[in-house]
Tab-separated table of C-alpha atoms in Angstrom:
chain	number	residue	atom	x	y	z
A	3	MET	CA	2.500	9.029	-16.496
A	4	SER	CA	4.302	6.283	-14.762
A	5	LEU	CA	3.559	7.676	-11.352
A	6	LEU	CA	-0.057	8.190	-12.257
A	7	ILE	CA	-0.691	4.497	-13.056
A	8	VAL	CA	1.297	3.241	-10.051
A	9	THR	CA	-0.657	5.346	-7.619
A	10	LEU	CA	-3.921	4.852	-9.501
A	11	ASP	CA	-3.430	1.045	-9.042
A	12	ASN	CA	-3.350	1.452	-5.326
A	13	THR	CA	-6.948	2.692	-5.247
A	14	ILE	CA	-8.641	1.614	-8.429
A	15	LEU	CA	-8.455	-2.072	-7.485
A	16	ASN	CA	-10.311	-1.581	-4.200
A	17	VAL	CA	-13.481	-0.728	-5.915
A	18	ALA	CA	-13.216	-3.899	-7.974
A	19	LEU	CA	-12.757	-6.207	-4.973
A	20	PRO	CA	-16.507	-7.014	-4.592
A	21	THR	CA	-16.720	-7.667	-8.343
A	22	LEU	CA	-13.941	-10.171	-7.956
A	23	VAL	CA	-15.953	-11.946	-5.268
A	24	ARG	CA	-18.923	-12.236	-7.668
A	25	GLU	CA	-17.055	-13.000	-10.919
A	26	LEU	CA	-14.184	-15.130	-9.638
A	27	GLY	CA	-15.695	-16.409	-6.316
A	28	ALA	CA	-12.746	-14.908	-4.430
A	29	THR	CA	-12.734	-15.225	-0.577
A	30	THR	CA	-11.750	-12.400	1.687
A	31	THR	CA	-8.394	-14.178	2.205
A	32	GLN	CA	-7.834	-14.366	-1.558
A	33	LEU	CA	-8.756	-10.644	-1.871
A	34	GLN	CA	-6.019	-9.937	0.679
A	35	TRP	CA	-3.545	-11.794	-1.470
A	36	ILE	CA	-4.660	-10.001	-4.719
A	37	VAL	CA	-3.896	-6.708	-2.927
A	38	ASP	CA	-0.806	-7.779	-1.036
A	39	ALA	CA	1.019	-9.669	-3.821
A	40	TYR	CA	1.556	-6.311	-5.566
A	41	ALA	CA	2.520	-4.468	-2.390
A	42	LEU	CA	4.940	-7.207	-1.184
A	43	VAL	CA	6.910	-7.595	-4.387
A	44	PHE	CA	6.855	-3.776	-4.827
A	45	ALA	CA	8.269	-3.235	-1.343
A	46	GLY	CA	10.723	-6.129	-1.517
A	47	LEU	CA	12.385	-5.112	-4.770
A	48	MET	CA	12.224	-1.314	-4.462
A	49	LEU	CA	15.467	-0.787	-2.687
A	50	VAL	CA	17.477	-3.108	-4.862
A	51	SER	CA	15.859	-1.540	-7.975
A	52	GLY	CA	16.791	1.962	-6.739
A	53	SER	CA	20.400	0.990	-6.339
A	54	SER	CA	20.319	-0.723	-9.731
A	55	ALA	CA	18.922	2.420	-11.408
A	56	ASP	CA	21.710	4.514	-9.865
A	57	ARG	CA	24.352	1.962	-11.124
A	58	PHE	CA	23.039	0.846	-14.514
A	59	GLY	CA	21.119	3.904	-15.643
A	60	ARG	CA	18.028	5.438	-14.276
A	61	ARG	CA	16.161	5.831	-17.683
A	62	ARG	CA	17.067	2.214	-18.558
A	63	VAL	CA	15.622	0.692	-15.448
A	64	PHE	CA	12.714	3.144	-15.469
A	65	THR	CA	11.607	2.253	-19.033
A	66	GLY	CA	12.161	-1.482	-18.316
A	67	GLY	CA	9.784	-1.107	-15.368
A	68	LEU	CA	7.218	0.589	-17.535
A	69	ALA	CA	7.343	-2.287	-20.047
A	70	VAL	CA	7.088	-4.963	-17.314
A	71	PHE	CA	4.187	-3.099	-15.564
A	72	GLY	CA	2.238	-2.770	-18.876
A	73	ALA	CA	2.771	-6.476	-19.774
A	74	ALA	CA	1.749	-7.661	-16.281
A	75	SER	CA	-1.364	-5.423	-16.496
A	76	ALA	CA	-2.435	-7.106	-19.625
A	77	TRP	CA	-1.822	-10.502	-17.950
A	78	ALA	CA	-3.925	-9.361	-14.933
A	79	ALA	CA	-6.762	-8.143	-17.170
A	80	TYR	CA	-7.239	-11.481	-18.919
A	81	SER	CA	-6.598	-13.639	-15.818
A	82	GLY	CA	-9.163	-16.468	-15.637
A	83	SER	CA	-8.643	-17.516	-12.031
A	84	VAL	CA	-7.783	-15.983	-8.674
A	85	GLY	CA	-4.340	-17.750	-8.658
A	86	THR	CA	-3.411	-16.304	-12.101
A	87	LEU	CA	-4.532	-12.873	-11.015
A	88	ILE	CA	-2.391	-13.013	-7.794
A	89	ALA	CA	0.635	-14.038	-9.948
A	90	ALA	CA	-0.058	-11.141	-12.394
A	91	ARG	CA	-0.314	-8.719	-9.607
A	92	ALA	CA	3.111	-9.781	-8.297
A	93	GLY	CA	4.412	-9.142	-11.820
A	94	MET	CA	2.965	-5.649	-11.735
A	95	GLY	CA	4.857	-5.193	-8.441
A	96	VAL	CA	8.122	-5.986	-10.188
A	97	GLY	CA	7.460	-3.225	-12.831
A	98	ALA	CA	6.419	-0.705	-10.211
A	99	ALA	CA	9.492	-1.318	-8.059
A	100	MET	CA	11.656	-0.654	-11.041
A	101	MET	CA	9.897	2.671	-11.885
A	102	MET	CA	9.190	4.343	-8.585
A	103	PRO	CA	12.711	4.868	-7.129
A	104	ALA	CA	13.978	6.119	-10.466
A	105	THR	CA	11.270	8.870	-10.625
A	106	LEU	CA	12.672	11.109	-7.857
A	107	SER	CA	16.260	10.296	-8.872
A	108	ILE	CA	15.586	11.442	-12.411
A	109	ILE	CA	13.903	14.619	-11.187
A	110	THR	CA	16.919	15.297	-8.944
A	111	ASP	CA	19.308	14.847	-11.895
A	112	VAL	CA	17.297	16.861	-14.454
A	113	PHE	CA	16.392	19.786	-12.238
A	114	ARG	CA	19.726	20.915	-10.627
A	115	ASP	CA	18.371	24.336	-9.562
A	116	PRO	CA	16.854	24.094	-6.052
A	117	GLY	CA	13.830	26.208	-6.947
A	118	GLU	CA	13.062	24.220	-10.087
A	119	ARG	CA	13.598	20.912	-8.209
A	120	ARG	CA	11.093	21.956	-5.517
A	121	ARG	CA	8.507	22.849	-8.223
A	122	ALA	CA	9.232	19.537	-10.075
A	123	ILE	CA	8.744	17.515	-6.803
A	124	GLY	CA	5.570	19.522	-6.164
A	125	VAL	CA	4.236	18.311	-9.543
A	126	TRP	CA	5.358	14.753	-8.623
A	127	ALA	CA	3.424	14.897	-5.340
A	128	ALA	CA	0.370	16.421	-7.074
A	129	THR	CA	0.421	13.548	-9.632
A	130	SER	CA	0.564	11.028	-6.778
A	131	GLY	CA	-2.442	12.763	-5.148
A	132	LEU	CA	-4.238	12.823	-8.561
A	133	GLY	CA	-3.767	9.035	-9.059
A	134	ILE	CA	-5.032	8.295	-5.584
A	135	ALA	CA	-7.947	10.668	-5.977
A	136	ILE	CA	-9.279	9.503	-9.387
A	137	GLY	CA	-8.631	5.793	-8.878
A	138	PRO	CA	-11.897	4.951	-7.110
A	139	VAL	CA	-14.034	6.950	-9.674
A	140	ALA	CA	-12.155	5.617	-12.553
A	141	GLY	CA	-12.570	2.051	-11.261
A	142	GLY	CA	-16.308	2.598	-10.813
A	143	LEU	CA	-16.693	4.037	-14.291
A	144	LEU	CA	-14.840	1.115	-15.941
A	145	LEU	CA	-16.772	-1.463	-14.018
A	146	GLU	CA	-20.012	0.267	-14.883
A	147	HIS	CA	-19.349	-0.120	-18.675
A	148	PHE	CA	-16.755	-2.885	-19.108
A	149	TRP	CA	-15.603	-6.188	-17.490
A	150	TRP	CA	-13.489	-6.300	-14.342
A	151	GLY	CA	-10.309	-6.697	-16.276
A	152	SER	CA	-10.620	-3.190	-17.525
A	153	VAL	CA	-9.269	-1.755	-14.275
A	154	PHE	CA	-5.999	-3.309	-15.210
A	155	TRP	CA	-6.181	-2.910	-18.961
A	156	VAL	CA	-6.373	0.934	-18.576
A	157	ASN	CA	-2.675	0.851	-17.483
A	158	ILE	CA	-1.466	-0.266	-20.930
A	159	PRO	CA	-1.988	2.910	-23.027
A	160	PHE	CA	-0.435	4.951	-20.135
A	161	ALA	CA	2.579	2.662	-20.077
A	162	MET	CA	3.033	2.930	-23.863
A	163	ALA	CA	2.820	6.686	-23.759
A	164	GLY	CA	5.249	6.824	-20.925
A	165	LEU	CA	7.714	4.741	-22.781
A	166	VAL	CA	7.584	7.058	-25.791
A	167	CYS	CA	7.916	10.166	-23.668
A	168	ALA	CA	10.784	8.757	-21.617
A	169	ARG	CA	12.787	7.923	-24.793
A	170	LEU	CA	12.249	11.438	-26.269
A	171	LEU	CA	12.515	13.600	-23.077
A	172	VAL	CA	14.373	11.853	-20.237
A	173	PRO	CA	18.148	11.888	-20.410
A	174	GLU	CA	20.145	8.878	-19.253
A	175	SER	CA	21.922	9.307	-15.886
A	176	ARG	CA	23.649	7.176	-13.317
A	177	ASN	CA	25.809	7.518	-10.147
A	178	PRO	CA	29.326	6.542	-10.932
A	179	ALA	CA	29.943	5.756	-7.259
A	180	ALA	CA	26.831	3.571	-6.758
A	181	LEU	CA	27.227	0.402	-4.852
A	182	ARG	CA	26.686	-2.990	-6.455
A	183	PRO	CA	23.090	-4.475	-6.310
A	184	ASP	CA	22.230	-6.719	-3.318
A	185	PRO	CA	20.122	-9.532	-4.754
A	186	ALA	CA	20.667	-11.673	-1.598
A	187	GLY	CA	19.193	-8.937	0.578
A	188	SER	CA	16.228	-8.581	-1.734
A	189	VAL	CA	15.496	-12.337	-1.694
A	190	LEU	CA	15.787	-12.440	2.126
A	191	SER	CA	13.483	-9.437	2.575
A	192	ILE	CA	10.774	-10.814	0.225
A	193	ALA	CA	10.987	-14.290	1.804
A	194	GLY	CA	10.813	-12.960	5.302
A	195	LEU	CA	7.911	-10.612	4.664
A	196	GLY	CA	6.138	-13.161	2.544
A	197	LEU	CA	6.189	-15.791	5.241
A	198	LEU	CA	5.066	-13.259	7.866
A	199	LEU	CA	2.190	-11.961	5.710
A	200	TRP	CA	1.184	-15.533	4.721
A	201	ALA	CA	0.886	-16.461	8.468
A	202	ILE	CA	-1.207	-13.338	9.209
A	203	ILE	CA	-3.510	-13.700	6.185
A	204	GLU	CA	-4.035	-17.486	6.436
A	205	ALA	CA	-4.496	-17.559	10.201
A	206	PRO	CA	-8.304	-17.109	10.144
A	207	THR	CA	-8.832	-20.057	7.859
A	208	ARG	CA	-6.132	-22.331	9.239
A	209	GLY	CA	-6.316	-21.318	12.856
A	210	TRP	CA	-4.106	-18.733	14.725
A	211	SER	CA	-2.636	-21.485	16.868
A	212	SER	CA	-2.075	-24.026	14.100
A	213	ALA	CA	1.398	-25.421	13.662
A	214	ILE	CA	1.786	-24.250	10.019
A	215	VAL	CA	0.754	-20.731	10.826
A	216	LEU	CA	3.021	-20.410	13.885
A	217	GLY	CA	5.850	-22.138	11.944
A	218	ALA	CA	5.523	-19.700	8.882
A	219	GLY	CA	5.306	-16.692	11.189
A	220	GLY	CA	8.315	-17.770	13.199
A	221	ALA	CA	10.303	-18.616	9.998
A	222	GLY	CA	9.351	-15.141	8.684
A	223	VAL	CA	10.754	-13.413	11.696
A	224	ALA	CA	13.874	-15.625	11.591
A	225	VAL	CA	14.486	-14.647	8.009
A	226	LEU	CA	13.986	-11.043	8.625
A	227	VAL	CA	16.550	-11.217	11.379
A	228	CYS	CA	19.000	-12.840	8.885
A	229	PHE	CA	18.191	-10.026	6.431
A	230	ALA	CA	19.174	-7.453	9.032
A	231	LEU	CA	22.350	-9.301	9.882
A	232	TRP	CA	23.257	-9.647	6.179
A	233	GLU	CA	22.590	-5.971	5.547
A	234	ARG	CA	24.763	-4.977	8.491
A	235	ALA	CA	27.669	-7.101	7.317
A	236	SER	CA	27.446	-6.486	3.555
A	237	ALA	CA	29.855	-4.081	1.822
A	238	HIS	CA	27.056	-3.169	-0.550
A	239	PRO	CA	23.861	-3.370	1.392
A	240	MET	CA	20.433	-2.949	-0.165
A	241	LEU	CA	19.464	-0.867	2.881
A	242	ASN	CA	22.192	0.916	4.853
A	243	LEU	CA	21.022	0.224	8.449
A	244	HIS	CA	23.145	3.145	9.671
A	245	PHE	CA	20.528	5.439	8.180
A	246	PHE	CA	18.233	4.309	10.961
A	247	ALA	CA	20.605	5.603	13.648
A	248	GLU	CA	19.229	9.019	12.649
A	249	ARG	CA	15.865	9.516	14.283
A	250	ARG	CA	14.517	11.785	11.533
A	251	PHE	CA	14.994	8.874	9.185
A	252	SER	CA	13.834	5.930	11.290
A	253	PHE	CA	10.844	7.487	12.833
A	254	ALA	CA	9.734	9.168	9.577
A	255	THR	CA	9.698	5.783	7.792
A	256	SER	CA	7.768	4.266	10.785
A	257	SER	CA	5.209	7.091	10.704
A	258	VAL	CA	4.535	6.663	6.990
A	259	ALA	CA	4.107	2.932	7.414
A	260	LEU	CA	1.683	3.395	10.316
A	261	ALA	CA	-0.391	5.969	8.455
A	262	MET	CA	-0.671	3.611	5.400
A	263	PHE	CA	-1.410	0.693	7.732
A	264	GLY	CA	-4.680	2.485	8.644
A	265	LEU	CA	-5.407	3.977	5.201
A	266	PHE	CA	-4.937	0.870	3.106
A	267	GLY	CA	-6.583	-1.424	5.738
A	268	ALA	CA	-9.616	0.789	5.893
A	269	LEU	CA	-10.026	1.162	2.165
A	270	PHE	CA	-9.823	-2.696	1.850
A	271	VAL	CA	-12.926	-3.115	4.156
A	272	LEU	CA	-14.775	0.069	3.266
A	273	THR	CA	-15.192	-0.766	-0.456
A	274	GLN	CA	-16.827	-4.066	0.547
A	275	TYR	CA	-18.927	-2.421	3.242
A	276	LEU	CA	-20.188	0.284	0.832
A	277	GLN	CA	-21.123	-2.261	-1.919
A	278	PHE	CA	-22.107	-5.374	0.079
A	279	GLY	CA	-23.307	-3.575	3.183
A	280	LEU	CA	-24.919	-0.363	1.874
A	281	GLY	CA	-25.792	-1.569	-1.520
A	282	TYR	CA	-23.964	0.896	-3.737
A	283	SER	CA	-22.783	0.118	-7.214
A	284	ALA	CA	-19.107	0.088	-8.032
A	285	LEU	CA	-19.382	3.699	-9.540
A	286	ALA	CA	-21.465	5.019	-6.603
A	287	THR	CA	-18.784	3.472	-4.219
A	288	GLY	CA	-15.886	5.245	-6.178
A	289	VAL	CA	-17.716	8.552	-5.833
A	290	ARG	CA	-18.258	8.068	-2.154
A	291	ILE	CA	-14.590	7.123	-1.516
A	292	LEU	CA	-13.437	10.178	-3.460
A	293	PRO	CA	-13.553	12.436	-0.397
A	294	VAL	CA	-10.800	10.474	1.313
A	295	ALA	CA	-8.409	10.586	-1.680
A	296	GLY	CA	-9.436	14.154	-2.567
A	297	LEU	CA	-8.811	15.529	0.888
A	298	LEU	CA	-5.455	13.750	1.022
A	299	ALA	CA	-4.501	15.275	-2.353
A	300	VAL	CA	-5.542	18.760	-1.133
A	301	VAL	CA	-3.909	18.683	2.246
A	302	ALA	CA	-0.597	17.059	1.122
A	303	PRO	CA	0.833	20.175	-0.527
A	304	LEU	CA	-0.027	22.171	2.614
A	305	SER	CA	1.819	19.834	4.946
A	306	PRO	CA	5.316	21.208	4.315
A	307	VAL	CA	4.007	24.753	5.152
A	308	LEU	CA	2.741	23.483	8.458
A	309	VAL	CA	6.022	21.752	9.109
A	310	ARG	CA	7.891	25.101	8.696
A	311	ALA	CA	5.543	26.665	11.122
A	312	ALA	CA	5.078	23.986	13.775
A	313	GLY	CA	7.736	21.437	13.153
A	314	THR	CA	7.860	17.846	11.974
A	315	LYS	CA	7.037	16.345	15.238
A	316	VAL	CA	3.764	18.237	15.736
A	317	VAL	CA	2.532	17.747	12.132
A	318	VAL	CA	3.318	14.002	12.029
A	319	GLY	CA	2.072	13.248	15.564
A	320	THR	CA	-1.160	15.190	14.939
A	321	GLY	CA	-1.755	13.583	11.635
A	322	LEU	CA	-1.420	10.080	13.141
A	323	LEU	CA	-3.944	11.180	15.922
A	324	VAL	CA	-6.392	12.353	13.180
A	325	VAL	CA	-5.966	8.912	11.359
A	326	ALA	CA	-6.741	7.135	14.631
A	327	GLY	CA	-9.749	9.301	15.084
A	328	GLY	CA	-10.996	8.532	11.654
A	329	LEU	CA	-10.467	4.710	12.124
A	330	TRP	CA	-12.217	4.744	15.501
A	331	GLN	CA	-15.258	6.633	14.129
A	332	LEU	CA	-15.430	4.127	11.228
A	333	SER	CA	-15.186	1.172	13.683
A	334	LEU	CA	-18.458	2.292	15.284
A	335	ALA	CA	-20.523	1.673	12.037
A	336	GLY	CA	-23.324	-0.770	12.384
A	337	VAL	CA	-25.678	-2.612	10.011
A	338	SER	CA	-28.155	0.272	10.170
A	339	SER	CA	-25.604	2.970	9.501
A	340	THR	CA	-25.676	5.178	6.509
A	341	TYR	CA	-23.055	6.722	4.323
A	342	GLY	CA	-23.429	9.994	6.308
A	343	ASP	CA	-22.512	8.078	9.453
A	344	VAL	CA	-19.115	6.978	8.124
A	345	LEU	CA	-18.290	10.119	6.063
A	346	THR	CA	-16.632	11.893	8.977
A	347	GLY	CA	-14.328	9.020	9.700
A	348	MET	CA	-13.417	8.826	6.035
A	349	LEU	CA	-12.545	12.520	5.873
A	350	LEU	CA	-10.516	12.320	9.019
A	351	LEU	CA	-8.559	9.504	7.397
A	352	GLY	CA	-7.706	11.475	4.241
A	353	LEU	CA	-6.825	14.501	6.449
A	354	GLY	CA	-4.486	12.666	8.689
A	355	ALA	CA	-2.663	10.752	5.867
A	356	GLY	CA	-2.322	13.952	3.920
A	357	LEU	CA	-0.499	15.459	6.985
A	358	VAL	CA	1.738	12.572	7.755
A	359	VAL	CA	3.142	11.502	4.419
A	360	PRO	CA	4.648	14.661	3.000
A	361	ALA	CA	6.038	15.740	6.366
A	362	SER	CA	7.665	12.386	6.935
A	363	LEU	CA	9.085	12.317	3.382
A	364	ASP	CA	10.584	15.800	3.978
A	365	SER	CA	12.138	14.620	7.214
A	366	LEU	CA	13.536	11.366	5.652
A	367	MET	CA	15.060	13.044	2.527
A	368	GLY	CA	16.520	15.771	4.742
A	369	THR	CA	18.801	13.339	6.578
A	370	LEU	CA	20.425	11.854	3.438
A	371	PRO	CA	23.309	13.220	1.395
A	372	PRO	CA	22.586	14.014	-2.339
A	373	GLY	CA	24.113	10.717	-3.594
A	374	ASP	CA	21.574	8.680	-1.575
A	375	THR	CA	18.445	10.309	-2.808
A	376	GLY	CA	17.441	7.163	-4.768
A	377	VAL	CA	17.701	5.186	-1.545
A	378	GLY	CA	15.651	7.853	0.281
A	379	SER	CA	12.778	7.712	-2.207
A	380	ALA	CA	12.889	3.978	-2.248
A	381	SER	CA	12.739	3.919	1.507
A	382	ASN	CA	9.668	6.058	1.501
A	383	GLY	CA	8.111	3.784	-1.037
A	384	VAL	CA	8.885	0.714	0.911
A	385	SER	CA	7.270	2.324	3.989
A	386	VAL	CA	4.130	3.041	1.994
A	387	GLN	CA	3.774	-0.422	0.434
A	388	LEU	CA	4.857	-2.428	3.456
A	389	GLY	CA	2.618	-0.398	5.867
A	390	GLY	CA	-0.263	-0.835	3.466
A	391	ALA	CA	0.347	-4.567	3.012
A	392	ILE	CA	0.474	-5.190	6.713
A	393	GLY	CA	-2.572	-3.122	7.193
A	394	VAL	CA	-4.582	-5.113	4.747
A	395	ALA	CA	-3.275	-8.337	6.152
A	396	VAL	CA	-3.891	-7.491	9.860
A	397	ILE	CA	-7.222	-5.680	9.501
A	398	GLY	CA	-8.447	-8.070	6.837
A	399	SER	CA	-7.547	-11.130	9.047
A	400	LEU	CA	-9.205	-9.699	12.050
A	401	LEU	CA	-12.294	-9.051	9.995
A	402	THR	CA	-12.261	-12.659	8.585
A	403	THR	CA	-11.711	-14.173	12.053
A	404	ARG	CA	-14.602	-12.285	13.691
A	405	TYR	CA	-16.821	-12.860	10.652
A	406	GLN	CA	-16.268	-16.636	10.706
A	407	ASP	CA	-16.787	-16.850	14.410
A	408	ARG	CA	-20.197	-15.013	14.127
A	409	ILE	CA	-21.552	-16.808	11.014
A	410	GLY	CA	-20.169	-20.238	11.521
A	411	PRO	CA	-22.239	-21.504	14.442
A	412	PRO	CA	-25.637	-20.329	13.243
A	413	ILE	CA	-25.280	-22.083	9.818
A	414	ALA	CA	-23.787	-25.300	11.291
A	415	PRO	CA	-27.123	-26.994	12.022
A	416	TYR	CA	-28.229	-26.762	8.444
A	417	HIS	CA	-25.366	-28.959	7.210
A	418	LEU	CA	-24.745	-27.082	3.970
A	419	PRO	CA	-22.615	-28.803	1.271
A	420	SER	CA	-18.955	-27.950	1.844
A	421	ALA	CA	-18.790	-25.731	-1.268
A	422	LEU	CA	-21.733	-23.642	-0.146
A	423	SER	CA	-20.438	-23.520	3.508
A	424	ASP	CA	-17.019	-22.485	2.378
A	425	SER	CA	-18.568	-19.751	0.152
A	426	VAL	CA	-20.660	-18.385	3.032
A	427	ARG	CA	-17.800	-18.547	5.511
A	428	GLY	CA	-15.324	-17.238	2.942
A	429	SER	CA	-16.822	-13.738	2.320
A	430	LEU	CA	-19.838	-11.514	2.708
A	431	GLY	CA	-20.300	-11.576	-0.996
A	432	GLY	CA	-20.559	-15.372	-0.977
A	433	ALA	CA	-23.142	-15.291	1.799
A	434	LEU	CA	-25.229	-12.615	0.015
A	435	ALA	CA	-25.139	-14.651	-3.275
A	436	LEU	CA	-26.511	-17.752	-1.439
A	437	ALA	CA	-29.162	-15.666	0.328
A	438	GLU	CA	-30.459	-14.246	-2.989
A	439	ARG	CA	-30.687	-17.770	-4.422
A	440	VAL	CA	-32.599	-19.048	-1.305
A	441	GLY	CA	-34.854	-16.049	-1.105
A	442	GLY	CA	-37.791	-15.675	1.249
A	443	THR	CA	-37.441	-15.387	4.977
A	444	SER	CA	-34.499	-17.742	5.117
A	445	GLY	CA	-32.589	-15.677	2.585
A	446	ARG	CA	-33.309	-12.442	4.416
A	447	LEU	CA	-32.169	-13.948	7.706
A	448	LEU	CA	-28.943	-15.286	6.168
A	449	ALA	CA	-28.238	-11.831	4.572
A	450	ALA	CA	-28.859	-10.025	7.801
A	451	LEU	CA	-26.637	-12.425	9.765
A	452	ALA	CA	-23.825	-12.140	7.241
A	453	ARG	CA	-23.945	-8.340	7.236
A	454	SER	CA	-23.987	-8.210	11.037
A	455	ALA	CA	-20.981	-10.583	11.142
A	456	PHE	CA	-19.089	-8.564	8.620
A	457	VAL	CA	-19.730	-5.228	10.299
A	458	SER	CA	-18.650	-6.683	13.583
A	459	GLY	CA	-15.354	-7.868	12.081
A	460	MET	CA	-14.843	-4.593	10.346
A	461	GLY	CA	-15.308	-2.799	13.626
A	462	LEU	CA	-12.662	-5.023	15.341
A	463	GLY	CA	-10.187	-4.574	12.544
A	464	LEU	CA	-10.540	-0.843	12.381
A	465	ALA	CA	-10.426	-0.388	16.163
A	466	VAL	CA	-7.081	-2.215	16.240
A	467	GLY	CA	-5.923	0.071	13.415
A	468	ALA	CA	-6.942	3.054	15.551
A	469	ALA	CA	-4.881	1.704	18.421
A	470	VAL	CA	-1.819	1.224	16.183
A	471	ALA	CA	-2.117	4.851	14.890
A	472	VAL	CA	-2.354	6.155	18.501
A	473	ALA	CA	0.789	4.274	19.368
A	474	GLY	CA	2.482	5.773	16.392
A	475	ALA	CA	1.455	9.236	17.414
A	476	ALA	CA	2.824	8.735	20.843
A	477	LEU	CA	6.104	7.510	19.311
A	478	ALA	CA	6.338	10.501	16.949
A	479	PHE	CA	5.684	13.071	19.830
A	480	ALA	CA	8.171	11.287	22.083
A	481	ALA	CA	11.055	10.614	19.653
A	482	LEU	CA	10.752	12.422	16.292
A	483	PRO	CA	12.938	15.557	16.257
A	484	SER	CA	10.972	18.733	15.464
A	485	ARG	CA	13.731	20.358	13.314
A	486	PRO	CA	16.655	19.136	11.221
A	487	ARG	CA	19.972	18.980	12.884
A	488	ALA	CA	22.344	21.950	12.262
A	489	ASP	CA	24.986	19.306	11.335
A	490	ALA	CA	22.905	17.430	8.801
A	491	PRO	CA	25.059	14.857	6.988
A	492	ASP	CA	26.743	15.597	3.648
A	493	GLU	CA	28.241	13.155	1.075
A	494	THR	CA	31.042	12.167	3.510
A	495	GLY	CA	29.078	12.462	6.675
A	496	PRO	CA	27.960	9.842	9.157
A	497	ALA	CA	25.006	8.672	7.210
A	498	ARG	CA	27.320	7.462	4.439
A	499	ARG	CA	29.339	5.120	6.612
A	500	ASN	CA	28.878	1.406	7.128
A	501	PRO	CA	31.183	-1.263	8.298
A	502	GLY	CA	31.770	-2.757	4.911
A	503	ARG	CA	33.294	0.395	3.529
A	504	ASP	CA	35.077	1.893	6.584
């Protein structure tokens, strides 16, 4: 139940983004923060939460995360402003970070028999796919019959049921040899990533060359360097950097991040394109996004079979090329395109992600000794959330930059009041709302101009996403080992060492 609501939340919100534009007046930049506030906190706290669960008790941290997630969902459901919603989404990220690393650790502890464990992880993976698959349709159904907050309120009964089941069915467990938590590392990672994402997201409105954007971006990079140095020197690092010396670990995490970069970034713009550009309702949009998530859920269980036949390198590299092909096909959409014109790209996106993620997870987990499975699952989760957050930030910011460049000059001679001008320049939804109010030929011209500017920006963002995926595929083919090493590390092997403990 916990996994269902966490994965559901990654896709159910996308369908609601255009509704947030209409109901709360959110700009594209604010939509990026609504999505990324959750992902940023989720990624930043996941590793330290994983180590805390191993140290203080997996069920205790897990149930605490469920409670936090449920409470923050209620807060988000009744938010009255964009700022409050962003804060609530960050709170949901705290709860999700407490839950997710503990799920695989609990499975590993409860199911000691390898065959049972594989079946349990299969159920875990299927539940992830189910949450991703039903999210868009569930969001559309809720928005069709209730207010926008219902996409968050739906989490609450699941969280309550999960708390009851965990108390009755999940035994407490911990790793007696677990390292102390690393709160300093967590603060540094969130601060560094937050500054970097802020610079990327705010650049279109403040200027890519503005002093504040360049300063925040540079500060973010500097803080992340400090994070790496801290983790390297710490006796109890949040992330053991020595794991990255193993190529099956480092390139697997990179591949997951690059696949999610494309998937999350594409979903961010596609839900707006389908509703504002093609005129579908929230429910119709959810149904039309279903093939992406559905194909991902169907292909994901088959990926390990393909790995055994062809090797990790081939499956991951091919999957990233398929993702790139999907993004490129979607980038060619125009104002006169139909759903049929973009369906192929959406299917390729789901197929590619379904190949990459399970194969990379298998590679990542295969490098770690049993005592570090919590760190392994957390590392995979960080890759998913961080890759998705950067994808939304980069693709969304390229979209906003091109959109504002295309729509700004034509409306400048009309000297609109600043509030109206900001609304038109802030999002396609704002421009279409004004066009509907104006009506007549002027309204139709404004709507056509806004849609053209949006599609142009979407094409730019998705084309860059395709280039990133191609680069990732080249990296996978060149550097990712095809098979596990014969001398894979055990509890006392190389992967366990770091300078603070040697």
